[in-house]
Each structure stands twice: as structure tokens, then as C-alpha cells.
Amino acid sequence: GDSVTQMEGPVTLSEEAFLTINCTYTATGYPSLFWYVQYPGEGLQLLLKATKADDKGSNKGFEATYRKETTSFHLEKGSVQVSDSAVYFCALRVNQAGTALIFGKGTTLSVSS
Amino acid sequence: DAGVIQSPRHEVTEMGQEVTLRCKPISGHNSLFWYRQTMMRGLELLIYFNNNVPIDDSGMPEDRFSAKMPNASFSTLKIQPSEPRDSAVYFCASSLLAGFSGNTIYFGEGSWLTVV
């Protein structure tokens, strides 16, 4: 079945460090891919998305490129801030309208000053 | 515009009691989703509706759980009787149905349930 695998956390970084969170997926067809972020005590917010191969989603300095050949959607940020500390979820939605998100297990990021 | 609205935000209840969680989706959205989040199992899809019709309820853990969507602006998730292992954060989410899989799904703030 369709699934998402993301790197285990926690990821601990110093402020201004480079961030990569790996995400790979298994799906039939060509899904849309998403990164959601969850700050402590809050719901999930969309961070970025990509809907077809080679698309790059970007937001707030975060980027991820939809790589069909490696079935990956790795999240990157060049310089993290303390305020980026949160749980990051990679997710896919199969290529048809009206389906649900399938999530990875989440990666906790902790950034210290 | 108002986002997805869930109530209650926090609930503590005793084992065996009935729990009802409520959700108001974003106006105009016609897909609605219920997810559960726990440390052990992460985010699990419980059930989702398109145009008020349940499409997939295979994630509902057992008969103690039920969900309804009587109209386009309201949904409930009920647990009867509740058990300690139901303690979790329950998220409601909504999106537009028309179009394609790239439509964003918007989440509420969650209902934090503790069953003692």
C-alpha cells in the first residue's frame, strides 16, 4: 500500500545550521507530496507542497523537491532558527480528488541558540 | 476566514463515559477528515467524508467509535464507552473535494482527550 517513511528523530541542531529531513514514499501513480509542521500544543500547518515531479515547494526558507526517480521529498533549510523547533511530517495524497493524507511518523527538530 | 473549528479543546473524562468531539469545517469545503495522534502510533486516519458521505472508515478502531456528518458544516466523533487507551489528540481537517490531490487539507487545533 501507499506509505511514507521519514527519518527518525529527534534532530538537534544549533542555530544557523543546515537542516535536512529525509522523506521517501511508496505510491501507485503520481501522488501530491506535502510537508506539515506542528508546533508544541498546536495543530498541523501546511509548510509546503509539490504536486508533480521536479516541482519544488518552498516556504519560510524551507524547500523540498519532488523526485520521482528516487521517490523522495527531502526537506531542507539553509539556516535554522530556534523558532523552527517543531515536529515535521511528510505526507502524500494519491492522485485523485477526495482522498486522505498518508503521513510519515514525524521528525522532531530541536534548535538551540 | 475562520479555520477548522473543533470543540472541546481539552476534555478529561472517566472510563466508561461517552465522549463527543465536534468539528466545523471551513466554509465551502466538502471533504472532512478525522485523525488521531498518539506518541505510539503517530497520526492515524480514522474516517473521512466527501459531500457528507463516509468514504473510508477502516481506521475506526472498534465499534465504540462512531462518526457522523449530518450536514456540510458539522461533524461529530463519538466514543462510547471511553477507555484509557483512547487518550489522544483528535484532529479534524477539511479540504475542497473538486480538483485534484494537490488541494491543501487544513487542520483544526485538535481536541486533547484524556480518559482516566
mmCIF file of C-alpha atoms in Angstrom:
data_model
loop_
_atom_site.group_PDB
_atom_site.id
_atom_site.type_symbol
_atom_site.label_atom_id
_atom_site.label_comp_id
_atom_site.label_asym_id
_atom_site.label_seq_id
_atom_site.Cartn_x
_atom_site.Cartn_y
_atom_site.Cartn_z
ATOM 1 C CA GLY A 1 0.000 0.000 0.000
ATOM 2 C CA ASP A 2 0.860 3.665 -0.111
ATOM 3 C CA SER A 3 3.230 4.797 2.618
ATOM 4 C CA VAL A 4 5.677 7.483 3.726
ATOM 5 C CA THR A 5 8.965 6.898 5.513
ATOM 6 C CA GLN A 6 10.847 9.738 7.149
ATOM 7 C CA MET A 7 13.982 9.828 9.186
ATOM 8 C CA GLU A 8 13.739 9.132 12.879
ATOM 9 C CA GLY A 9 14.322 11.969 15.240
ATOM 10 C CA PRO A 10 14.996 13.838 17.257
ATOM 11 C CA VAL A 11 17.214 16.074 15.199
ATOM 12 C CA THR A 12 19.185 18.500 17.341
ATOM 13 C CA LEU A 13 20.907 21.459 15.694
ATOM 14 C CA SER A 14 22.489 24.742 16.622
ATOM 15 C CA GLU A 15 21.030 27.961 15.303
ATOM 16 C CA GLU A 16 22.108 28.751 11.710
ATOM 17 C CA ALA A 17 22.938 25.112 10.958
ATOM 18 C CA PHE A 18 21.790 23.417 7.744
ATOM 19 C CA LEU A 19 18.785 21.140 8.028
ATOM 20 C CA THR A 20 17.837 18.063 6.027
ATOM 21 C CA ILE A 21 14.968 15.767 6.932
ATOM 22 C CA ASN A 22 14.724 12.785 4.613
ATOM 23 C CA CYS A 23 11.397 11.545 3.294
ATOM 24 C CA THR A 24 10.704 8.748 0.838
ATOM 25 C CA TYR A 25 7.385 7.408 -0.326
ATOM 26 C CA THR A 26 5.730 4.407 -1.905
ATOM 27 C CA ALA A 27 2.656 5.032 -4.009
ATOM 28 C CA THR A 28 0.907 3.908 -7.140
ATOM 29 C CA GLY A 29 0.717 6.610 -9.739
ATOM 30 C CA TYR A 30 1.891 10.129 -9.030
ATOM 31 C CA PRO A 31 0.840 11.451 -5.667
ATOM 32 C CA SER A 32 0.972 15.004 -4.390
ATOM 33 C CA LEU A 33 3.537 15.472 -1.625
ATOM 34 C CA PHE A 34 3.347 17.685 1.451
ATOM 35 C CA TRP A 35 5.309 18.800 4.465
ATOM 36 C CA TYR A 36 3.323 19.796 7.530
ATOM 37 C CA VAL A 37 4.700 21.342 10.726
ATOM 38 C CA GLN A 38 3.316 21.015 14.236
ATOM 39 C CA TYR A 39 4.417 23.455 16.924
ATOM 40 C CA PRO A 40 4.003 22.401 20.571
ATOM 41 C CA GLY A 41 0.374 22.286 21.621
ATOM 42 C CA GLU A 42 -0.924 23.221 18.183
ATOM 43 C CA GLY A 43 -2.468 21.591 15.148
ATOM 44 C CA LEU A 44 -0.749 20.802 11.873
ATOM 45 C CA GLN A 45 0.029 23.575 9.437
ATOM 46 C CA LEU A 46 0.940 23.145 5.807
ATOM 47 C CA LEU A 47 4.567 24.131 5.302
ATOM 48 C CA LEU A 48 4.923 23.408 1.580
ATOM 49 C CA LYS A 49 3.751 21.091 -1.140
ATOM 50 C CA ALA A 50 4.546 19.799 -4.632
ATOM 51 C CA THR A 51 2.080 18.211 -6.991
ATOM 52 C CA LYS A 52 4.212 16.813 -9.803
ATOM 53 C CA ALA A 53 7.685 15.508 -10.486
ATOM 54 C CA ASP A 54 10.523 18.053 -10.308
ATOM 55 C CA ASP A 55 8.284 20.649 -8.646
ATOM 56 C CA LYS A 56 9.937 22.498 -5.786
ATOM 57 C CA GLY A 57 7.816 23.613 -2.870
ATOM 58 C CA SER A 58 9.136 26.430 -0.720
ATOM 59 C CA ASN A 59 8.021 28.491 2.253
ATOM 60 C CA LYS A 60 9.701 30.373 5.129
ATOM 61 C CA GLY A 61 13.161 29.353 3.883
ATOM 62 C CA PHE A 62 12.254 25.665 3.694
ATOM 63 C CA GLU A 63 12.428 23.803 0.390
ATOM 64 C CA ALA A 64 11.651 20.328 -0.905
ATOM 65 C CA THR A 65 11.846 18.925 -4.436
ATOM 66 C CA TYR A 66 9.601 16.165 -5.724
ATOM 67 C CA ARG A 67 11.986 13.500 -7.075
ATOM 68 C CA LYS A 68 10.124 10.778 -8.912
ATOM 69 C CA GLU A 69 13.249 8.800 -9.779
ATOM 70 C CA THR A 70 14.209 8.395 -6.120
ATOM 71 C CA THR A 71 10.625 8.638 -4.763
ATOM 72 C CA SER A 72 11.823 11.285 -2.342
ATOM 73 C CA PHE A 73 10.741 14.677 -0.983
ATOM 74 C CA HIS A 74 13.512 15.740 1.397
ATOM 75 C CA LEU A 75 13.011 18.899 3.442
ATOM 76 C CA GLU A 76 15.886 21.380 3.615
ATOM 77 C CA LYS A 77 16.625 24.741 5.170
ATOM 78 C CA GLY A 78 19.894 26.573 4.877
ATOM 79 C CA SER A 79 19.925 28.227 8.289
ATOM 80 C CA VAL A 80 17.589 27.103 11.051
ATOM 81 C CA GLN A 81 16.316 29.290 13.863
ATOM 82 C CA VAL A 82 15.204 28.457 17.388
ATOM 83 C CA SER A 83 11.661 29.211 16.275
ATOM 84 C CA ASP A 84 11.843 26.302 13.796
ATOM 85 C CA SER A 85 11.770 23.822 16.670
ATOM 86 C CA ALA A 86 8.722 21.658 15.968
ATOM 87 C CA VAL A 87 7.636 18.286 14.630
ATOM 88 C CA TYR A 88 7.746 17.928 10.845
ATOM 89 C CA PHE A 89 5.536 15.490 8.976
ATOM 90 C CA CYS A 90 5.958 14.324 5.410
ATOM 91 C CA ALA A 91 2.731 13.217 3.738
ATOM 92 C CA LEU A 92 1.306 12.097 0.427
ATOM 93 C CA ARG A 93 -2.081 12.201 -1.178
ATOM 94 C CA VAL A 94 -2.749 9.773 -4.001
ATOM 95 C CA ASN A 95 -3.500 11.246 -7.377
ATOM 96 C CA GLN A 96 -7.236 11.606 -7.259
ATOM 97 C CA ALA A 97 -9.538 14.133 -5.690
ATOM 98 C CA GLY A 98 -11.140 13.460 -2.350
ATOM 99 C CA THR A 99 -8.576 11.225 -0.721
ATOM 100 C CA ALA A 100 -6.901 11.485 2.661
ATOM 101 C CA LEU A 101 -3.319 12.333 3.585
ATOM 102 C CA ILE A 102 -0.991 9.474 4.460
ATOM 103 C CA PHE A 103 1.595 10.663 6.982
ATOM 104 C CA GLY A 104 5.058 9.625 7.986
ATOM 105 C CA LYS A 105 5.768 9.228 11.687
ATOM 106 C CA GLY A 106 7.122 12.743 12.115
ATOM 107 C CA THR A 107 10.578 14.103 12.915
ATOM 108 C CA THR A 108 11.173 16.269 15.958
ATOM 109 C CA LEU A 109 13.548 19.160 15.376
ATOM 110 C CA SER A 110 15.143 20.961 18.284
ATOM 111 C CA VAL A 111 17.222 24.065 17.593
ATOM 112 C CA SER A 112 19.349 25.635 20.317
ATOM 113 C CA SER A 113 20.865 29.100 20.397
ATOM 114 C CA ASP B 1 -11.686 33.476 7.396
ATOM 115 C CA ALA B 2 -12.246 31.052 10.225
ATOM 116 C CA GLY B 3 -10.296 27.839 10.055
ATOM 117 C CA VAL B 4 -11.442 24.393 11.101
ATOM 118 C CA ILE B 5 -13.070 24.730 14.499
ATOM 119 C CA GLN B 6 -13.003 21.888 16.998
ATOM 120 C CA SER B 7 -14.566 21.544 20.408
ATOM 121 C CA PRO B 8 -13.844 20.853 23.145
ATOM 122 C CA ARG B 9 -10.150 21.755 23.061
ATOM 123 C CA HIS B 10 -9.468 19.717 26.181
ATOM 124 C CA GLU B 11 -11.527 17.032 27.862
ATOM 125 C CA VAL B 12 -10.832 14.823 30.824
ATOM 126 C CA THR B 13 -13.367 12.079 31.390
ATOM 127 C CA GLU B 14 -13.728 8.898 33.359
ATOM 128 C CA MET B 15 -13.525 5.478 31.815
ATOM 129 C CA GLY B 16 -16.918 4.307 30.603
ATOM 130 C CA GLN B 17 -18.274 7.760 29.884
ATOM 131 C CA GLU B 18 -19.440 8.896 26.465
ATOM 132 C CA VAL B 19 -17.267 11.439 24.686
ATOM 133 C CA THR B 20 -18.437 13.597 21.797
ATOM 134 C CA LEU B 21 -15.980 15.634 19.774
ATOM 135 C CA ARG B 22 -17.277 18.270 17.401
ATOM 136 C CA CYS B 23 -15.952 19.824 14.221
ATOM 137 C CA LYS B 24 -16.949 22.686 11.966
ATOM 138 C CA PRO B 25 -15.058 22.570 8.657
ATOM 139 C CA ILE B 26 -14.004 25.592 6.657
ATOM 140 C CA SER B 27 -16.970 27.039 4.819
ATOM 141 C CA GLY B 28 -17.202 25.639 1.292
ATOM 142 C CA HIS B 29 -15.023 22.625 1.988
ATOM 143 C CA ASN B 30 -16.705 19.326 1.164
ATOM 144 C CA SER B 31 -14.139 16.789 2.349
ATOM 145 C CA LEU B 32 -13.780 16.225 6.091
ATOM 146 C CA PHE B 33 -11.256 14.037 7.894
ATOM 147 C CA TRP B 34 -10.822 12.766 11.444
ATOM 148 C CA TYR B 35 -7.293 11.831 12.563
ATOM 149 C CA ARG B 36 -5.966 10.612 15.900
ATOM 150 C CA GLN B 37 -2.458 11.359 17.166
ATOM 151 C CA THR B 38 -0.632 9.373 19.837
ATOM 152 C CA MET B 39 3.026 9.043 20.710
ATOM 153 C CA MET B 40 2.996 5.333 19.951
ATOM 154 C CA ARG B 41 1.102 5.306 16.653
ATOM 155 C CA GLY B 42 1.632 8.790 15.263
ATOM 156 C CA LEU B 43 -1.107 10.244 13.068
ATOM 157 C CA GLU B 44 -3.826 7.769 12.106
ATOM 158 C CA LEU B 45 -6.724 8.418 9.766
ATOM 159 C CA LEU B 46 -9.930 7.346 11.463
ATOM 160 C CA ILE B 47 -12.571 8.227 8.874
ATOM 161 C CA TYR B 48 -13.277 10.713 6.127
ATOM 162 C CA PHE B 49 -16.332 12.093 4.387
ATOM 163 C CA ASN B 50 -16.888 13.524 0.917
ATOM 164 C CA ASN B 51 -20.050 15.578 0.484
ATOM 165 C CA ASN B 52 -21.214 14.362 3.915
ATOM 166 C CA VAL B 53 -20.921 10.688 2.891
ATOM 167 C CA PRO B 54 -18.448 8.430 4.735
ATOM 168 C CA ILE B 55 -15.899 7.165 2.231
ATOM 169 C CA ASP B 56 -13.417 5.204 4.309
ATOM 170 C CA ASP B 57 -13.945 4.235 7.936
ATOM 171 C CA SER B 58 -11.407 1.420 8.005
ATOM 172 C CA GLY B 59 -9.324 3.344 10.523
ATOM 173 C CA MET B 60 -12.050 3.451 13.158
ATOM 174 C CA PRO B 61 -10.533 1.255 15.858
ATOM 175 C CA GLU B 62 -13.645 -0.524 17.056
ATOM 176 C CA ASP B 63 -17.395 -0.302 17.426
ATOM 177 C CA ARG B 64 -17.047 2.058 20.347
ATOM 178 C CA PHE B 65 -16.166 4.758 17.831
ATOM 179 C CA SER B 66 -18.712 6.353 15.537
ATOM 180 C CA ALA B 67 -18.719 9.456 13.352
ATOM 181 C CA LYS B 68 -21.466 11.413 11.669
ATOM 182 C CA MET B 69 -21.734 14.326 9.315
ATOM 183 C CA PRO B 70 -25.362 15.424 9.275
ATOM 184 C CA ASN B 71 -24.656 18.484 7.130
ATOM 185 C CA ALA B 72 -21.852 20.257 5.336
ATOM 186 C CA SER B 73 -20.908 22.395 8.316
ATOM 187 C CA PHE B 74 -20.817 19.947 11.202
ATOM 188 C CA SER B 75 -19.378 16.581 12.154
ATOM 189 C CA THR B 76 -19.100 14.583 15.355
ATOM 190 C CA LEU B 77 -16.845 11.804 16.547
ATOM 191 C CA LYS B 78 -18.283 9.814 19.413
ATOM 192 C CA ILE B 79 -16.628 7.311 21.723
ATOM 193 C CA GLN B 80 -18.938 5.179 23.847
ATOM 194 C CA PRO B 81 -17.823 3.824 26.237
ATOM 195 C CA SER B 82 -14.451 5.540 26.521
ATOM 196 C CA GLU B 83 -11.322 3.704 27.703
ATOM 197 C CA PRO B 84 -7.931 4.986 28.905
ATOM 198 C CA ARG B 85 -6.294 3.806 25.674
ATOM 199 C CA ASP B 86 -8.472 6.302 23.778
ATOM 200 C CA SER B 87 -6.462 9.133 25.305
ATOM 201 C CA ALA B 88 -5.031 11.055 22.352
ATOM 202 C CA VAL B 89 -5.307 14.233 20.351
ATOM 203 C CA TYR B 90 -8.122 14.055 17.823
ATOM 204 C CA PHE B 91 -7.792 16.297 14.790
ATOM 205 C CA CYS B 92 -10.469 17.313 12.364
ATOM 206 C CA ALA B 93 -9.420 18.571 8.939
ATOM 207 C CA SER B 94 -11.131 19.739 5.778
ATOM 208 C CA SER B 95 -10.413 20.471 2.136
ATOM 209 C CA LEU B 96 -12.050 21.141 -1.172
ATOM 210 C CA LEU B 97 -13.095 17.975 -2.957
ATOM 211 C CA ALA B 98 -13.088 19.241 -6.507
ATOM 212 C CA GLY B 99 -9.881 19.411 -8.447
ATOM 213 C CA PHE B 100 -7.015 17.117 -7.701
ATOM 214 C CA SER B 101 -4.911 15.612 -4.981
ATOM 215 C CA GLY B 102 -2.919 18.813 -4.510
ATOM 216 C CA ASN B 103 -5.716 20.584 -2.669
ATOM 217 C CA THR B 104 -4.472 21.518 0.772
ATOM 218 C CA ILE B 105 -6.009 19.818 3.789
ATOM 219 C CA TYR B 106 -6.445 22.264 6.681
ATOM 220 C CA PHE B 107 -6.328 21.049 10.269
ATOM 221 C CA GLY B 108 -8.049 22.252 13.389
ATOM 222 C CA GLU B 109 -6.252 22.835 16.669
ATOM 223 C CA GLY B 110 -7.234 19.405 17.948
ATOM 224 C CA SER B 111 -9.258 18.019 20.844
ATOM 225 C CA TRP B 112 -6.980 16.751 23.615
ATOM 226 C CA LEU B 113 -8.744 13.810 25.259
ATOM 227 C CA THR B 114 -7.685 12.187 28.493
ATOM 228 C CA VAL B 115 -9.623 9.180 29.792
ATOM 229 C CA VAL B 116 -8.850 8.291 33.409
#
